[in-house]
Short mmCIF file of C-alpha atoms in Angstrom, two decimals:
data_model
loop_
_atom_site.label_atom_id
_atom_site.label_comp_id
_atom_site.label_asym_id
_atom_site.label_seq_id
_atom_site.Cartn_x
_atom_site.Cartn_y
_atom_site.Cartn_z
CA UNK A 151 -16.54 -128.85 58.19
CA UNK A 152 -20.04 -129.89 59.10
CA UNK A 153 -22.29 -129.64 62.24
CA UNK A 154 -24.53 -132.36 61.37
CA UNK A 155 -25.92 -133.77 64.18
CA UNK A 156 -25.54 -131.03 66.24
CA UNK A 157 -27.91 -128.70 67.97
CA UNK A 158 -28.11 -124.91 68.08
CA UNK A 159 -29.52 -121.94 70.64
CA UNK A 160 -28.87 -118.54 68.90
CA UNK A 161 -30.38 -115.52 70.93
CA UNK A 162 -31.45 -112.58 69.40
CA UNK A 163 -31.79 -114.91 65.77
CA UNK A 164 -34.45 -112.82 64.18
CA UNK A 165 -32.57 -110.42 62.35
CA UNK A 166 -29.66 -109.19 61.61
CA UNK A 167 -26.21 -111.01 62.65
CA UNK A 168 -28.12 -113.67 64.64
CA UNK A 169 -29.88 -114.73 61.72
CA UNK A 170 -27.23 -114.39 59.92
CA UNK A 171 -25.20 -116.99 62.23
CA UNK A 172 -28.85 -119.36 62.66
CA UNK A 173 -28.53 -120.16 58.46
CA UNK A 174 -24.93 -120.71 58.56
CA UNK A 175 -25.45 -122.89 61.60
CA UNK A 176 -28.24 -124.47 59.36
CA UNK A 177 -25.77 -124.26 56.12
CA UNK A 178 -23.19 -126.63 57.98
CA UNK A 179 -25.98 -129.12 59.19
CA UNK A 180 -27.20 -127.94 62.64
CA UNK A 181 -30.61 -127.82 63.98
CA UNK A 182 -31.30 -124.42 65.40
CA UNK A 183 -33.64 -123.13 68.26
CA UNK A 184 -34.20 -119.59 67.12
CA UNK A 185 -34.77 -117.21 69.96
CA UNK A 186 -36.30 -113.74 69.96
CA UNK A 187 -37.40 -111.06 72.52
CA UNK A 188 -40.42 -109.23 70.26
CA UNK A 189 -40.66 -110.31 66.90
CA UNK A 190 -42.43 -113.41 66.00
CA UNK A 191 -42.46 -112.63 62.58
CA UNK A 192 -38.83 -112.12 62.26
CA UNK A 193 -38.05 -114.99 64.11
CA UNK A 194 -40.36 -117.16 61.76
CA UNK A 195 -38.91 -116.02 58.56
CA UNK A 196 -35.28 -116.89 60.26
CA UNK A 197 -36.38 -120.50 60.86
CA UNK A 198 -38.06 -120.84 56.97
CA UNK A 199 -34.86 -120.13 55.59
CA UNK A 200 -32.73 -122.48 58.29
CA UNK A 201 -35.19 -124.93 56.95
CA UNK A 202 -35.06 -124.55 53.42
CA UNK A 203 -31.48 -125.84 53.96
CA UNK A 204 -32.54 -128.97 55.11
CA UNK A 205 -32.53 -128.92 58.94
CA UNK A 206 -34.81 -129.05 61.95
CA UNK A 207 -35.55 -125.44 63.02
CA UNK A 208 -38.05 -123.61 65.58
CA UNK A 209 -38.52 -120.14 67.27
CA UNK A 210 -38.40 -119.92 71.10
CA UNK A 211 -39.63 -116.44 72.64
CA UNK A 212 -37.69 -115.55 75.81
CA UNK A 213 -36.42 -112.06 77.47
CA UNK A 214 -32.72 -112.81 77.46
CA UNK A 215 -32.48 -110.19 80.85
CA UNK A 216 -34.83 -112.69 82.64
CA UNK A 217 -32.74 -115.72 84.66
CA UNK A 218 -35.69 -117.59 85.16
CA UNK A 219 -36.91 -117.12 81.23
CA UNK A 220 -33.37 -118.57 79.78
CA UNK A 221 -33.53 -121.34 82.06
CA UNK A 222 -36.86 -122.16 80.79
CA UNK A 223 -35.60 -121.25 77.38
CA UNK A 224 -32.63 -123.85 77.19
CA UNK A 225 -34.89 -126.64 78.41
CA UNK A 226 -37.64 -125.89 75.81
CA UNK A 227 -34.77 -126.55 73.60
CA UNK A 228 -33.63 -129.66 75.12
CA UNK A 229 -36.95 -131.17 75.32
CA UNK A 230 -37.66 -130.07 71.71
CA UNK A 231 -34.00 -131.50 70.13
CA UNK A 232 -32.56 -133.97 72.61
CA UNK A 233 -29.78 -132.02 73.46
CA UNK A 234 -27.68 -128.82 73.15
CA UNK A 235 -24.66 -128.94 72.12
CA UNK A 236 -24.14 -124.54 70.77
CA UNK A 237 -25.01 -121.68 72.13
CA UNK A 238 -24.56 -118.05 70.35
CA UNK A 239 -25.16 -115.70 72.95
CA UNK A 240 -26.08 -113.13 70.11
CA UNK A 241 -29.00 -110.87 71.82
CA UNK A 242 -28.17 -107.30 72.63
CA UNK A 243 -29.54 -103.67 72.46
CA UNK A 244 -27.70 -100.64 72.27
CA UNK A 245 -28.84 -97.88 74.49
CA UNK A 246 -26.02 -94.41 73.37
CA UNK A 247 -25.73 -91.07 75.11
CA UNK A 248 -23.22 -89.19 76.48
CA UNK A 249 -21.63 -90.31 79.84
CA UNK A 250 -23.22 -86.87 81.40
CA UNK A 251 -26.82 -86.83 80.00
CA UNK A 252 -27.30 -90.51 79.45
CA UNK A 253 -30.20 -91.95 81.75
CA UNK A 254 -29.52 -94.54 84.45
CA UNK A 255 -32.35 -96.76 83.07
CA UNK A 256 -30.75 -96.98 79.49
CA UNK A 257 -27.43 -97.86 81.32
CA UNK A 258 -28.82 -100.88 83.40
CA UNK A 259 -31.35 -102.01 80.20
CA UNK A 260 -27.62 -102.13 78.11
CA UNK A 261 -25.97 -104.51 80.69
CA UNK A 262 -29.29 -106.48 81.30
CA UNK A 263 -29.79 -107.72 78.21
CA UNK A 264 -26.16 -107.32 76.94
CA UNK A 265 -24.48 -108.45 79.82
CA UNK A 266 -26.70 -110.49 82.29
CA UNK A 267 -27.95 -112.04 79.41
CA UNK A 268 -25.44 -113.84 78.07
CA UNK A 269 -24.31 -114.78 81.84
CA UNK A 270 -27.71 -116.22 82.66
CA UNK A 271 -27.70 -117.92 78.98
CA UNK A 272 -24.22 -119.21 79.50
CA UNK A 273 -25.00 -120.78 82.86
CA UNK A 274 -28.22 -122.47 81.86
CA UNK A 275 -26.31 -124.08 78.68
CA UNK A 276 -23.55 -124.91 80.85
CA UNK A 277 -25.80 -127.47 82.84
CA UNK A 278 -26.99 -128.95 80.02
CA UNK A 279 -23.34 -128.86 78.30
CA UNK A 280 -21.53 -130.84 81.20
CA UNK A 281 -23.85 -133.28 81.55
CA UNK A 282 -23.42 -133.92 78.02
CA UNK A 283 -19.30 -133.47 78.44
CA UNK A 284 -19.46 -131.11 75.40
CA UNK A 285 -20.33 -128.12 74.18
CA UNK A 286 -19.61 -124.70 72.23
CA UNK A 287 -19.88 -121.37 73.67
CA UNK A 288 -19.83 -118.13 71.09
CA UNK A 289 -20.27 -115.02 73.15
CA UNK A 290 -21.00 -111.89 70.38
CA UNK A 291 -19.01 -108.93 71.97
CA UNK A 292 -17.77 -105.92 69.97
CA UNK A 293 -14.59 -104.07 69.17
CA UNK A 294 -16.23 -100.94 71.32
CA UNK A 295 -15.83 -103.56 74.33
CA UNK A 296 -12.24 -103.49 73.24
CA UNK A 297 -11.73 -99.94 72.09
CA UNK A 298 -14.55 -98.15 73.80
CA UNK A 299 -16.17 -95.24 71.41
CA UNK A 300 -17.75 -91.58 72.36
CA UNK A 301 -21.66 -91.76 73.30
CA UNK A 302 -21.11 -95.52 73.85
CA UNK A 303 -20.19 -95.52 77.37
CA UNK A 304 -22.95 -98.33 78.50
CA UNK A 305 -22.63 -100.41 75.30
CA UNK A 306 -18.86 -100.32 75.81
CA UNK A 307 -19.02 -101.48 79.60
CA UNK A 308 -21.96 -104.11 78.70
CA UNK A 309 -19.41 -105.43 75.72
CA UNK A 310 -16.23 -105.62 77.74
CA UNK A 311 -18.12 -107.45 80.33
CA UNK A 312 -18.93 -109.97 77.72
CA UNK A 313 -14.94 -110.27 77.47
CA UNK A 314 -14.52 -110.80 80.96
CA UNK A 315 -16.94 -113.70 81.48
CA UNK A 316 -15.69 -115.64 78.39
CA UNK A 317 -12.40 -115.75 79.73
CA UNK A 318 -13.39 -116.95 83.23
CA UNK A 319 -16.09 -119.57 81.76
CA UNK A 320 -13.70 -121.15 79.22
CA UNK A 321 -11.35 -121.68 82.56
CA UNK A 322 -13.79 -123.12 84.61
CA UNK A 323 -15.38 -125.27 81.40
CA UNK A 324 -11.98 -126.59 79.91
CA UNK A 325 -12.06 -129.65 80.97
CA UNK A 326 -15.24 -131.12 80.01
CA UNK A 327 -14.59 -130.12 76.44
CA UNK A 328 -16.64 -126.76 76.74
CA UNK A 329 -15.24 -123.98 74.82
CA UNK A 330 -16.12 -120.56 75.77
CA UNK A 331 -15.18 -117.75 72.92
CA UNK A 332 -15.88 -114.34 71.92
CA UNK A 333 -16.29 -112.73 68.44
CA UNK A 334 -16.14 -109.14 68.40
CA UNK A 335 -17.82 -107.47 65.59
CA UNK A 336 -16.87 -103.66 64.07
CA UNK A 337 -19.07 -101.91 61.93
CA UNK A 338 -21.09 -104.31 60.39
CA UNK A 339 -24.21 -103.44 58.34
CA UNK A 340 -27.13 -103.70 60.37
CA UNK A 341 -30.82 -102.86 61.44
CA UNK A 342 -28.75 -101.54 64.48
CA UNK A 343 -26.55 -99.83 62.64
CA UNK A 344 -28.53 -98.42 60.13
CA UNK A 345 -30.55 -96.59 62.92
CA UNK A 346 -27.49 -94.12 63.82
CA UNK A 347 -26.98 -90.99 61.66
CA UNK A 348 -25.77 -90.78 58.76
CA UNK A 349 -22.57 -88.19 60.30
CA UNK A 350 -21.90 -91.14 63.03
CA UNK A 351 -21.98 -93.87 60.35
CA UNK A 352 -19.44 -91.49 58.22
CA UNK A 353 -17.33 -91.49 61.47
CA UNK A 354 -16.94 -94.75 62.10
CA UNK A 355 -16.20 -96.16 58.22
CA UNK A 356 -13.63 -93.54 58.57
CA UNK A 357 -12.06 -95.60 61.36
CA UNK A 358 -12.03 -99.15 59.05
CA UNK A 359 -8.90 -99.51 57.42
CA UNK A 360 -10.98 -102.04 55.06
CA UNK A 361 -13.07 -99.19 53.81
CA UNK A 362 -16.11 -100.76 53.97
CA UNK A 363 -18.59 -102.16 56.15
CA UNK A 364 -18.54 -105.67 57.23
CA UNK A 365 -21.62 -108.03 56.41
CA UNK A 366 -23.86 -110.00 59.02
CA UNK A 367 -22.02 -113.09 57.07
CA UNK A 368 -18.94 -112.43 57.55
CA UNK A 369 -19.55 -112.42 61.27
CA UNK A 370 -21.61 -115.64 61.08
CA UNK A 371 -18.99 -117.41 59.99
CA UNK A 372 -16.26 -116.39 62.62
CA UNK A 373 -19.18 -117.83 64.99
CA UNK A 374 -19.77 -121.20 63.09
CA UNK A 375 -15.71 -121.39 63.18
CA UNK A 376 -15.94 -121.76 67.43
CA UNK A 377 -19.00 -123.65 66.69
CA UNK A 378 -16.92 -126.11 64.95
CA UNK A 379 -16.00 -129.72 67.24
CA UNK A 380 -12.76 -128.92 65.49
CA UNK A 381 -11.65 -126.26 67.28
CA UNK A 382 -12.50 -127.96 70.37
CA UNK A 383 -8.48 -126.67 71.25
CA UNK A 384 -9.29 -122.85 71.22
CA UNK A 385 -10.86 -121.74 74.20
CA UNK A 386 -11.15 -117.91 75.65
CA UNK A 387 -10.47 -116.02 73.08
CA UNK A 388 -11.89 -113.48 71.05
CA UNK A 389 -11.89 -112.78 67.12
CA UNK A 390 -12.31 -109.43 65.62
CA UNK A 391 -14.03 -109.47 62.41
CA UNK A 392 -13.72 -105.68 62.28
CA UNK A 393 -11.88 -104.88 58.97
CA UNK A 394 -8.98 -103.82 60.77
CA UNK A 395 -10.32 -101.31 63.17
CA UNK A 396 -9.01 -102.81 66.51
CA UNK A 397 -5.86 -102.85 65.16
#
């Protein structure tokens, strides 16, 4: 299948799974608007290799958590490309502690940028997407939105939420060919990931029936899939690429 012609917003596409989905956006022929919160770097190196494969490519800086900033940020891309016709709502941060001692401030940073994000992202797209009677929403969740997990208690809520407002968008959206879907990662190897100890990593392969981690790519492409004008017929629903552990 190919996205030629098409053009792509990924949040959060400096690193890790969003650059992962950015060059397999790129691989299948898309221009894509690379977006990042701190790292210009990052977010340069992401659009080098999106253009070694041939396609248009360019970083946008915006705070995901900031209404007014993805506004701006989806018509910088517009103006740039022409048009939008993806959006992978891939930023997020991951703020862990125990429900008892975890601090208020980590809990409403989680669902701002986790959260609010992808609502203020989706709604800005959405604008430009029914104007243009088309579009392709890919909301990243995760399987602790579905399952929750210990010490995760703001991640979890911030996750599920993503759940919640898929399903309502891809209702409202139907029926000017807007798709609205969710892909819900498990333990995939990450910068994210890599940051928790090594007893909590231990802990959580134990819980994959796979027996392994998943890879960035392996998650891209469940996000290029809903990408895809063929599956213009799947709407509100959410794919775990999790090795088994939602199961």
């Amino acid at each position: 299948m190919s996205l030629e012609g098409n053009v792509a917003l990924v949040t959060g596409g400096s690193r890790g799974i969003g650059r992962a989905v950015c060059v397999e956006l790129a691989r299948r022929g898309a221009a894509v608007a690379v977006n990042y919160g701190g790292s210009a770097a990052a977010a340069e190196e992401t659009v080098r290799l999106c253009r070694e494969l041939g396609v248009e490519a360019e970083a946008f800086q915006a705070d995901v958590a900031d209404p007014a900033a993805c506004g701006a940020l989806v018509e910088a891309v517009k103006e740039r490309f022409g048009r939008l016709d993806i959006l992978v709502n891939n930023a997020g941060i991951s703020r862990d502690g125990l429900l008892m001692t975890a601090k208020e401030e980590d809990f409403v940073k989680t669902l701002d940028t986790n959260l609010k994000g992808t609502y203020f992202c989706t709604r800005a797209a959405a604008k430009v997407m029914l104007r243009q009677k088309y579009g392709r929403i890919v909301c990243l969740s995760s399987v602790v939105g579905l399952r929750g997990n210990p010490g995760q208690t703001a991640y979890a809520a911030s996750k599920a939420g993503v759940l919640g407002l898929v399903k309502a968008a891809a209702k409202e959206l139907a029926g000017r060919d807007i798709t609205v879907n969710a892909v819900a990662p498990g333990y995939i190897e990450t910068d994210m990931t890599a940051a928790l100890p090594e007893k909590a990593r231990q802990a959580m392969l134990a819980t994959v029936p796979k027996g392994r981690p998943g890879a960035p790519e392996e998650v891209a492409r469940a996000a290029a899939f809903f990408a895809e004008r063929e599956s213009g017929y799947i709407t509100g629903q959410v794919l775990c690429v999790d090795g088994g552990m939602a199961v």
